Amino acid sequence: MHQRLYRYIVAFVAFLFASVFAGGLEVSAADRHDESSEKPLDVKEILFEHLGDGYGWEMPFDHHKRIPLPVIVRSNDGSWHVFSSGRVTGGNDFVDGGVKFRIAKDGEYRNKIVEVDGAGVETRVTDVSITKNVCAIFITMLVIMSLCFWLKSWYRRNGYRVPRRGLGVFEALIEFIYSGVIKSTLKDRADKFAPYLLTVFMFIFVLNIMGLMVVFPGGANVTGNIAVTMVLAVFTFFFTNIFGTKHYWKEILWPDVPLWLKFPIPIMQVIEIFGMFTKPAALTVRLFANMMGGHMIVLVLTLLIFIFASFGPVVVGATSVVSIAFSVFMLLVDVLVSFIQAYVFTMLSTIFIALAQEGGHEDKHERNEDNGGGAKDPAPVSTL
């Protein structure tokens, strides 16, 4: 079942790449026009171009050329259109089935696919295109699934022998997160939530590492996109509240405080419900801000070379050495930050779920009886 799903995903990605390279020559031809005209360095535009999403994937060391990606849009007349992003890159208009499309250069829909009517008015269309971030997510899924199937086949062939090299590092990473975070916090409920928590950790960690790579398939700032981190936090929110115990909901809807704090004015209930939503908000902003900040620092340090280019060869030489040294240092720090942020997101998600699994006195008494009568209910792990 899992291998069949894996084959379907590989076939789907292969189809995407086949459609991608179909428009590659058109992208190069369209961007040659931009190379012919000298433009002043726009640091802000370069930063947002690298940190944001896009319909094409920049080529390493030559960002005038892009690897096109599939565009899937629904026009205002209800018809669907699929074409390569190379046909609308470089300010070109593309007509498909009598409908004209382009990438808006300015205005409300800047850098988005729009439909152009006969009067030249641009209108937004339903857009489900395979953008750079979406493609990076697909590639990350393939990487994680490949590692998991590789580890599974290793144990099938070699029994309980410990894998080595890269596969050994992957297994050690899983064991570290499961034993050190999930099992130690959730105890007997660890197996119930471990698949989700391990998936979240590996997904964030691999995305972070691939975002630090310059060459394709790296370079996409996926975890620096607040929409992505918000979706991950929403998943944790659902797991926390859907599987929450009766005691958890009782403490939210009717907490153990003096009556005047919860009736007739539900002061504590409002505070508790507000706290339910601050947890995923903290997860969202924490991951987004740290990864966005790391990418931005590296880009600014690299752009210093081009900013000081007009000051002469001596200044450029000195600035280049300092910029490259600090950029390499920041990249090494970002590798550590990539692991830390994935670890922190998983740890906080585990703690939030564990707090929602806490039972009342009856539940604790049942656990003590199951443990032989003398064992005490373990204290929850603190975030500090």
Coordinates of C-alpha atoms in Angstrom, one line a residue, residues 4-376:
R4 CA 2.1 1.9 -4.3
L5 CA 1.4 5.4 -2.9
Y6 CA 5.1 6.2 -3.2
R7 CA 5.1 5.2 -6.9
Y8 CA 2.1 7.4 -7.6
I9 CA 3.8 10.4 -6.0
V10 CA 7.0 9.7 -8.0
A11 CA 5.0 9.5 -11.2
F12 CA 3.2 12.7 -10.4
V13 CA 6.5 14.6 -9.7
A14 CA 8.0 13.1 -12.9
F15 CA 5.0 14.5 -14.8
L16 CA 5.5 17.9 -13.3
F17 CA 9.2 17.9 -14.3
A18 CA 8.3 16.8 -17.8
S19 CA 5.9 19.8 -18.1
V20 CA 8.5 22.0 -16.5
F21 CA 11.2 21.5 -19.0
A22 CA 8.8 21.8 -21.9
G23 CA 8.9 25.6 -21.5
G24 CA 12.6 26.0 -20.6
L25 CA 13.8 27.5 -23.9
E26 CA 11.0 30.1 -23.8
V27 CA 12.1 31.2 -20.3
S28 CA 15.7 31.7 -21.4
A29 CA 14.7 33.5 -24.5
A30 CA 12.4 35.8 -22.6
D31 CA 15.0 36.7 -20.0
R32 CA 17.7 37.6 -22.6
H33 CA 15.9 40.8 -23.1
D34 CA 16.3 41.7 -19.4
E35 CA 20.1 40.9 -19.6
S36 CA 20.6 43.4 -22.4
S37 CA 19.5 46.4 -20.3
E38 CA 21.6 47.5 -17.3
K39 CA 19.5 48.3 -14.3
P40 CA 20.6 49.7 -10.9
L41 CA 20.8 47.2 -8.0
D42 CA 17.4 47.0 -6.2
V43 CA 18.2 45.3 -2.9
K44 CA 14.6 45.3 -1.7
E45 CA 13.4 43.6 -4.9
I46 CA 16.2 41.0 -4.8
L47 CA 15.4 40.1 -1.2
F48 CA 11.7 39.7 -1.7
E49 CA 12.3 37.7 -4.9
H50 CA 14.5 35.2 -3.1
L51 CA 12.5 35.0 0.1
G52 CA 9.0 34.9 -1.6
D53 CA 7.2 32.3 -3.7
G54 CA 7.3 32.3 -7.5
Y55 CA 6.1 30.5 -10.6
G56 CA 9.6 29.6 -11.6
W57 CA 12.7 28.3 -9.8
E58 CA 15.8 30.4 -10.1
M59 CA 18.9 28.8 -11.7
P60 CA 21.9 28.8 -9.4
F61 CA 24.3 31.7 -10.0
D62 CA 22.2 33.0 -12.9
H63 CA 18.9 34.4 -11.7
H64 CA 18.1 35.8 -15.1
K65 CA 17.0 32.3 -16.1
R66 CA 14.4 30.2 -14.3
I67 CA 13.2 26.6 -14.4
P68 CA 9.5 26.9 -15.3
L69 CA 6.8 25.2 -13.3
P70 CA 3.3 24.2 -14.2
V71 CA 0.6 26.9 -14.0
I72 CA -2.9 25.7 -13.3
V73 CA -5.6 28.4 -13.3
R74 CA -9.3 28.7 -13.7
S75 CA -10.4 31.7 -15.8
N76 CA -13.4 33.9 -15.2
D77 CA -15.5 32.0 -17.8
G78 CA -15.1 28.8 -15.8
S79 CA -12.5 27.0 -18.0
W80 CA -9.3 25.5 -16.7
H81 CA -5.9 26.2 -18.3
V82 CA -2.6 24.3 -17.7
F83 CA 0.6 25.7 -19.2
S84 CA 4.3 26.3 -18.4
S85 CA 5.2 29.4 -16.4
G86 CA 7.9 30.0 -19.0
R87 CA 5.2 31.4 -21.3
V88 CA 4.3 34.3 -19.0
T89 CA 7.8 34.9 -17.5
G90 CA 9.6 38.1 -18.5
G91 CA 6.5 40.2 -19.0
N92 CA 5.0 38.1 -21.8
D93 CA 1.3 37.6 -22.4
F94 CA 0.1 34.1 -23.2
V95 CA -3.2 33.3 -24.9
D96 CA -4.8 29.9 -24.3
G97 CA -8.2 29.1 -25.7
G98 CA -8.9 32.8 -26.4
V99 CA -8.0 33.8 -22.8
K100 CA -5.0 36.1 -22.2
F101 CA -2.9 35.6 -19.1
R102 CA 0.1 37.4 -17.7
I103 CA 2.0 37.9 -14.4
A104 CA 1.0 41.3 -13.0
K105 CA 3.9 43.7 -12.6
D106 CA 2.3 46.0 -10.1
G107 CA -0.9 46.8 -8.4
E108 CA -3.0 44.7 -6.1
Y109 CA -2.1 41.4 -7.9
R110 CA 1.6 42.0 -8.3
N111 CA 3.6 38.9 -9.1
K112 CA 0.3 36.9 -9.5
I113 CA -1.2 35.3 -12.6
V114 CA -4.0 37.5 -13.9
E115 CA -6.5 37.4 -16.8
V116 CA -6.4 40.3 -19.2
D117 CA -9.6 41.4 -21.0
G118 CA -9.8 43.2 -24.3
A119 CA -9.5 46.6 -22.6
G120 CA -6.3 45.6 -20.8
V121 CA -8.0 45.3 -17.4
E122 CA -6.4 42.7 -15.1
T123 CA -8.6 40.4 -13.0
R124 CA -7.6 37.7 -10.5
V125 CA -8.2 34.1 -11.4
T126 CA -8.5 30.9 -9.3
D127 CA -4.9 29.8 -9.0
V128 CA -3.8 26.3 -7.9
S129 CA -0.4 26.4 -9.7
I130 CA 2.6 24.3 -8.7
T131 CA 4.7 27.2 -7.4
K132 CA 8.3 27.0 -6.1
N133 CA 7.2 26.4 -2.5
V134 CA 4.6 23.8 -3.5
C135 CA 7.2 22.0 -5.6
A136 CA 9.7 22.1 -2.7
I137 CA 7.1 20.5 -0.4
F138 CA 6.6 17.7 -2.9
I139 CA 10.3 17.1 -3.1
T140 CA 10.6 17.1 0.7
M141 CA 7.8 14.5 0.9
L142 CA 9.7 12.3 -1.6
V143 CA 13.0 12.7 0.4
I144 CA 11.3 11.7 3.7
M145 CA 9.4 8.8 2.2
S146 CA 12.6 7.5 0.5
L147 CA 14.5 7.6 3.8
C148 CA 11.7 5.8 5.6
F149 CA 11.3 3.1 3.0
W150 CA 15.1 2.8 2.9
L151 CA 15.2 2.2 6.7
K152 CA 12.4 -0.2 6.5
S153 CA 14.1 -2.3 3.8
W154 CA 17.3 -2.3 5.8
Y155 CA 15.7 -3.9 8.8
R156 CA 13.8 -6.3 6.6
R157 CA 17.1 -7.5 5.1
N158 CA 19.5 -7.2 8.1
G159 CA 17.3 -7.9 11.1
Y160 CA 18.2 -5.9 14.1
R161 CA 21.7 -4.8 12.9
V162 CA 22.3 -1.1 13.4
P163 CA 22.5 0.8 10.1
R164 CA 25.6 3.0 9.5
R165 CA 26.5 6.2 7.7
G166 CA 23.6 8.4 6.5
L167 CA 20.9 5.8 7.3
G168 CA 22.3 5.5 10.8
V169 CA 22.2 9.2 11.3
F170 CA 18.5 9.2 10.2
E171 CA 17.6 6.4 12.6
A172 CA 19.5 8.1 15.4
L173 CA 17.6 11.3 14.8
I174 CA 14.3 9.6 14.9
E175 CA 15.3 7.7 18.1
F176 CA 16.5 11.0 19.7
I177 CA 13.2 12.8 19.1
Y178 CA 11.0 9.8 20.0
S179 CA 12.8 8.8 23.2
G180 CA 13.9 12.3 24.3
V181 CA 10.8 14.3 23.5
I182 CA 7.7 12.3 22.6
K183 CA 8.1 9.2 24.9
S184 CA 9.4 11.2 27.9
T185 CA 6.5 13.6 27.7
L186 CA 3.5 11.6 26.6
K187 CA 4.4 8.4 28.3
D188 CA 1.9 5.6 27.5
R189 CA 0.2 7.8 24.9
A190 CA 3.4 8.3 22.9
D191 CA 2.6 5.7 20.2
K192 CA -0.7 7.4 19.5
F193 CA 0.8 10.8 18.6
A194 CA 4.3 9.8 17.5
P195 CA 3.5 9.4 13.8
Y196 CA 2.3 13.0 13.5
L197 CA 5.0 14.5 15.7
L198 CA 7.9 12.6 14.0
T199 CA 6.5 13.6 10.6
V200 CA 6.3 17.2 11.6
F201 CA 9.9 17.2 12.9
M202 CA 11.3 15.6 9.7
F203 CA 9.2 17.8 7.4
I204 CA 10.4 21.0 9.1
F205 CA 14.0 19.9 9.4
V206 CA 14.3 18.7 5.8
L207 CA 12.6 21.9 4.5
N208 CA 15.0 24.0 6.6
I209 CA 18.1 22.2 5.3
M210 CA 16.9 22.3 1.7
G211 CA 16.2 26.0 2.0
L212 CA 19.8 26.7 2.8
M213 CA 21.0 25.0 -0.4
V214 CA 21.8 27.3 -3.3
V215 CA 21.3 24.8 -6.2
F216 CA 18.1 23.2 -7.3
P217 CA 16.1 21.5 -5.6
G218 CA 17.1 23.7 -2.7
G219 CA 16.7 27.4 -2.2
A220 CA 13.0 27.6 -1.5
N221 CA 12.2 29.6 1.6
V222 CA 9.2 27.4 2.6
T223 CA 9.3 27.6 6.4
G224 CA 9.9 31.3 6.0
N225 CA 6.4 31.5 4.6
I226 CA 3.9 32.3 7.4
A227 CA 1.1 30.5 5.6
V228 CA 3.1 27.2 5.7
T229 CA 4.0 27.6 9.4
M230 CA 0.4 28.5 10.2
V231 CA -0.9 25.3 8.6
L232 CA 1.5 23.2 10.6
A233 CA 0.4 25.0 13.8
V234 CA -3.2 24.4 12.9
F235 CA -2.6 20.7 12.7
T236 CA -1.1 20.8 16.2
F237 CA -4.2 22.8 17.3
F238 CA -6.5 20.1 15.9
F239 CA -4.6 17.2 17.5
T240 CA -4.5 19.0 20.8
N241 CA -8.2 19.8 21.0
I242 CA -9.8 17.0 19.2
F243 CA -8.1 14.4 21.3
G244 CA -8.3 16.4 24.5
T245 CA -9.7 14.6 27.6
K246 CA -12.9 15.5 29.5
H247 CA -10.7 17.0 32.2
Y248 CA -9.0 19.2 29.7
W249 CA -12.3 20.6 28.4
K250 CA -13.7 20.9 31.9
E251 CA -10.7 23.1 32.9
I252 CA -11.5 25.3 29.9
L253 CA -15.3 25.6 30.1
W254 CA -15.7 25.3 33.9
P255 CA -12.3 25.8 35.6
D256 CA -11.7 25.2 39.2
V257 CA -11.7 28.8 40.4
P258 CA -14.1 30.9 42.5
L259 CA -17.6 31.0 41.1
W260 CA -17.6 34.8 40.6
L261 CA -14.7 34.4 38.1
K262 CA -16.8 32.2 35.8
F263 CA -20.4 33.1 36.4
P264 CA -22.4 35.1 35.5
I265 CA -19.6 36.8 33.5
P266 CA -17.4 34.0 32.0
I267 CA -14.1 35.7 32.7
M268 CA -11.9 32.6 33.0
Q269 CA -13.6 30.8 30.2
V270 CA -12.8 33.7 27.8
I271 CA -9.2 33.6 29.1
E272 CA -8.9 29.9 28.6
I273 CA -10.4 29.9 25.1
F274 CA -8.1 32.8 24.2
G275 CA -5.1 30.7 25.4
M276 CA -6.2 27.8 23.1
F277 CA -5.5 30.1 20.1
T278 CA -2.3 31.8 21.4
K279 CA -0.5 28.4 21.4
P280 CA -0.7 27.8 17.6
A281 CA -0.1 31.5 17.1
A282 CA 3.2 31.2 19.0
L283 CA 4.2 28.2 17.0
T284 CA 3.4 30.0 13.7
V285 CA 5.4 33.2 14.5
R286 CA 8.3 31.4 16.2
L287 CA 9.2 29.2 13.2
F288 CA 8.4 31.8 10.6
A289 CA 10.4 34.7 12.2
N290 CA 13.5 32.6 12.9
M291 CA 13.8 31.0 9.4
M292 CA 12.9 34.3 7.6
G293 CA 15.4 36.2 9.7
G294 CA 18.2 33.7 9.0
H295 CA 17.7 33.7 5.2
M296 CA 17.5 37.5 5.2
I297 CA 20.8 37.9 7.1
V298 CA 22.7 35.7 4.7
L299 CA 21.2 37.5 1.7
V300 CA 22.0 40.9 3.0
L301 CA 25.6 39.9 3.8
T302 CA 26.0 38.5 0.3
L303 CA 24.5 41.6 -1.3
L304 CA 27.1 43.8 0.4
I305 CA 29.5 42.8 -2.3
F306 CA 27.3 44.3 -5.0
I307 CA 26.3 47.3 -2.9
F308 CA 30.0 48.4 -2.5
A309 CA 30.9 47.5 -6.1
S310 CA 30.9 51.2 -7.1
F311 CA 33.5 52.2 -4.5
G312 CA 36.4 50.7 -6.3
P313 CA 38.4 47.4 -6.4
V314 CA 40.0 47.9 -3.0
V315 CA 36.8 48.4 -1.1
V316 CA 35.1 45.6 -3.1
G317 CA 37.9 43.2 -2.3
A318 CA 37.8 43.9 1.4
T319 CA 34.0 43.8 1.5
S320 CA 33.9 40.6 -0.4
V321 CA 36.2 38.8 2.0
V322 CA 34.2 40.0 5.0
S323 CA 30.9 39.3 3.4
I324 CA 31.8 35.8 2.3
A325 CA 33.3 34.9 5.7
F326 CA 30.2 36.1 7.6
S327 CA 27.9 34.5 5.1
V328 CA 29.6 31.1 5.5
F329 CA 29.5 31.6 9.3
M330 CA 25.7 32.4 9.2
L331 CA 25.0 29.4 7.0
L332 CA 26.7 27.2 9.5
V333 CA 24.7 28.8 12.3
D334 CA 21.5 28.4 10.2
V335 CA 22.2 24.6 9.9
L336 CA 22.1 24.5 13.7
V337 CA 19.0 26.8 13.8
S338 CA 17.3 24.5 11.3
F339 CA 17.5 21.6 13.7
I340 CA 16.7 23.7 16.7
Q341 CA 13.6 25.2 15.2
A342 CA 12.3 21.7 14.1
Y343 CA 13.1 20.4 17.6
V344 CA 11.4 23.3 19.4
F345 CA 8.3 23.1 17.2
T346 CA 8.0 19.3 17.9
M347 CA 8.7 19.7 21.6
L348 CA 6.1 22.5 22.0
S349 CA 3.6 20.5 20.0
T350 CA 4.2 17.5 22.2
I351 CA 3.8 19.5 25.4
F352 CA 0.6 21.1 24.2
I353 CA -0.8 17.7 23.3
A354 CA 0.4 16.2 26.7
L355 CA -1.3 19.0 28.6
A356 CA -4.6 18.2 26.8
Q357 CA -4.2 14.5 27.8
E358 CA -4.0 15.2 31.5
G359 CA -6.8 13.6 33.4
G360 CA -8.4 14.4 36.7
H361 CA -8.0 12.6 40.1
E362 CA -9.9 9.6 38.9
D363 CA -7.7 9.1 35.9
K364 CA -4.6 9.5 38.1
H365 CA -5.9 6.9 40.5
E366 CA -6.6 4.4 37.7
R367 CA -3.0 4.9 36.4
N368 CA -1.6 4.3 39.9
E369 CA -3.5 1.0 40.2
D370 CA -2.3 -0.1 36.8
N371 CA 1.3 0.7 37.9
G372 CA 1.0 -1.4 41.0
G373 CA -0.6 1.1 43.4
G374 CA 2.6 2.8 44.4
A375 CA 3.6 4.6 41.3
K376 CA 2.9 8.3 41.0

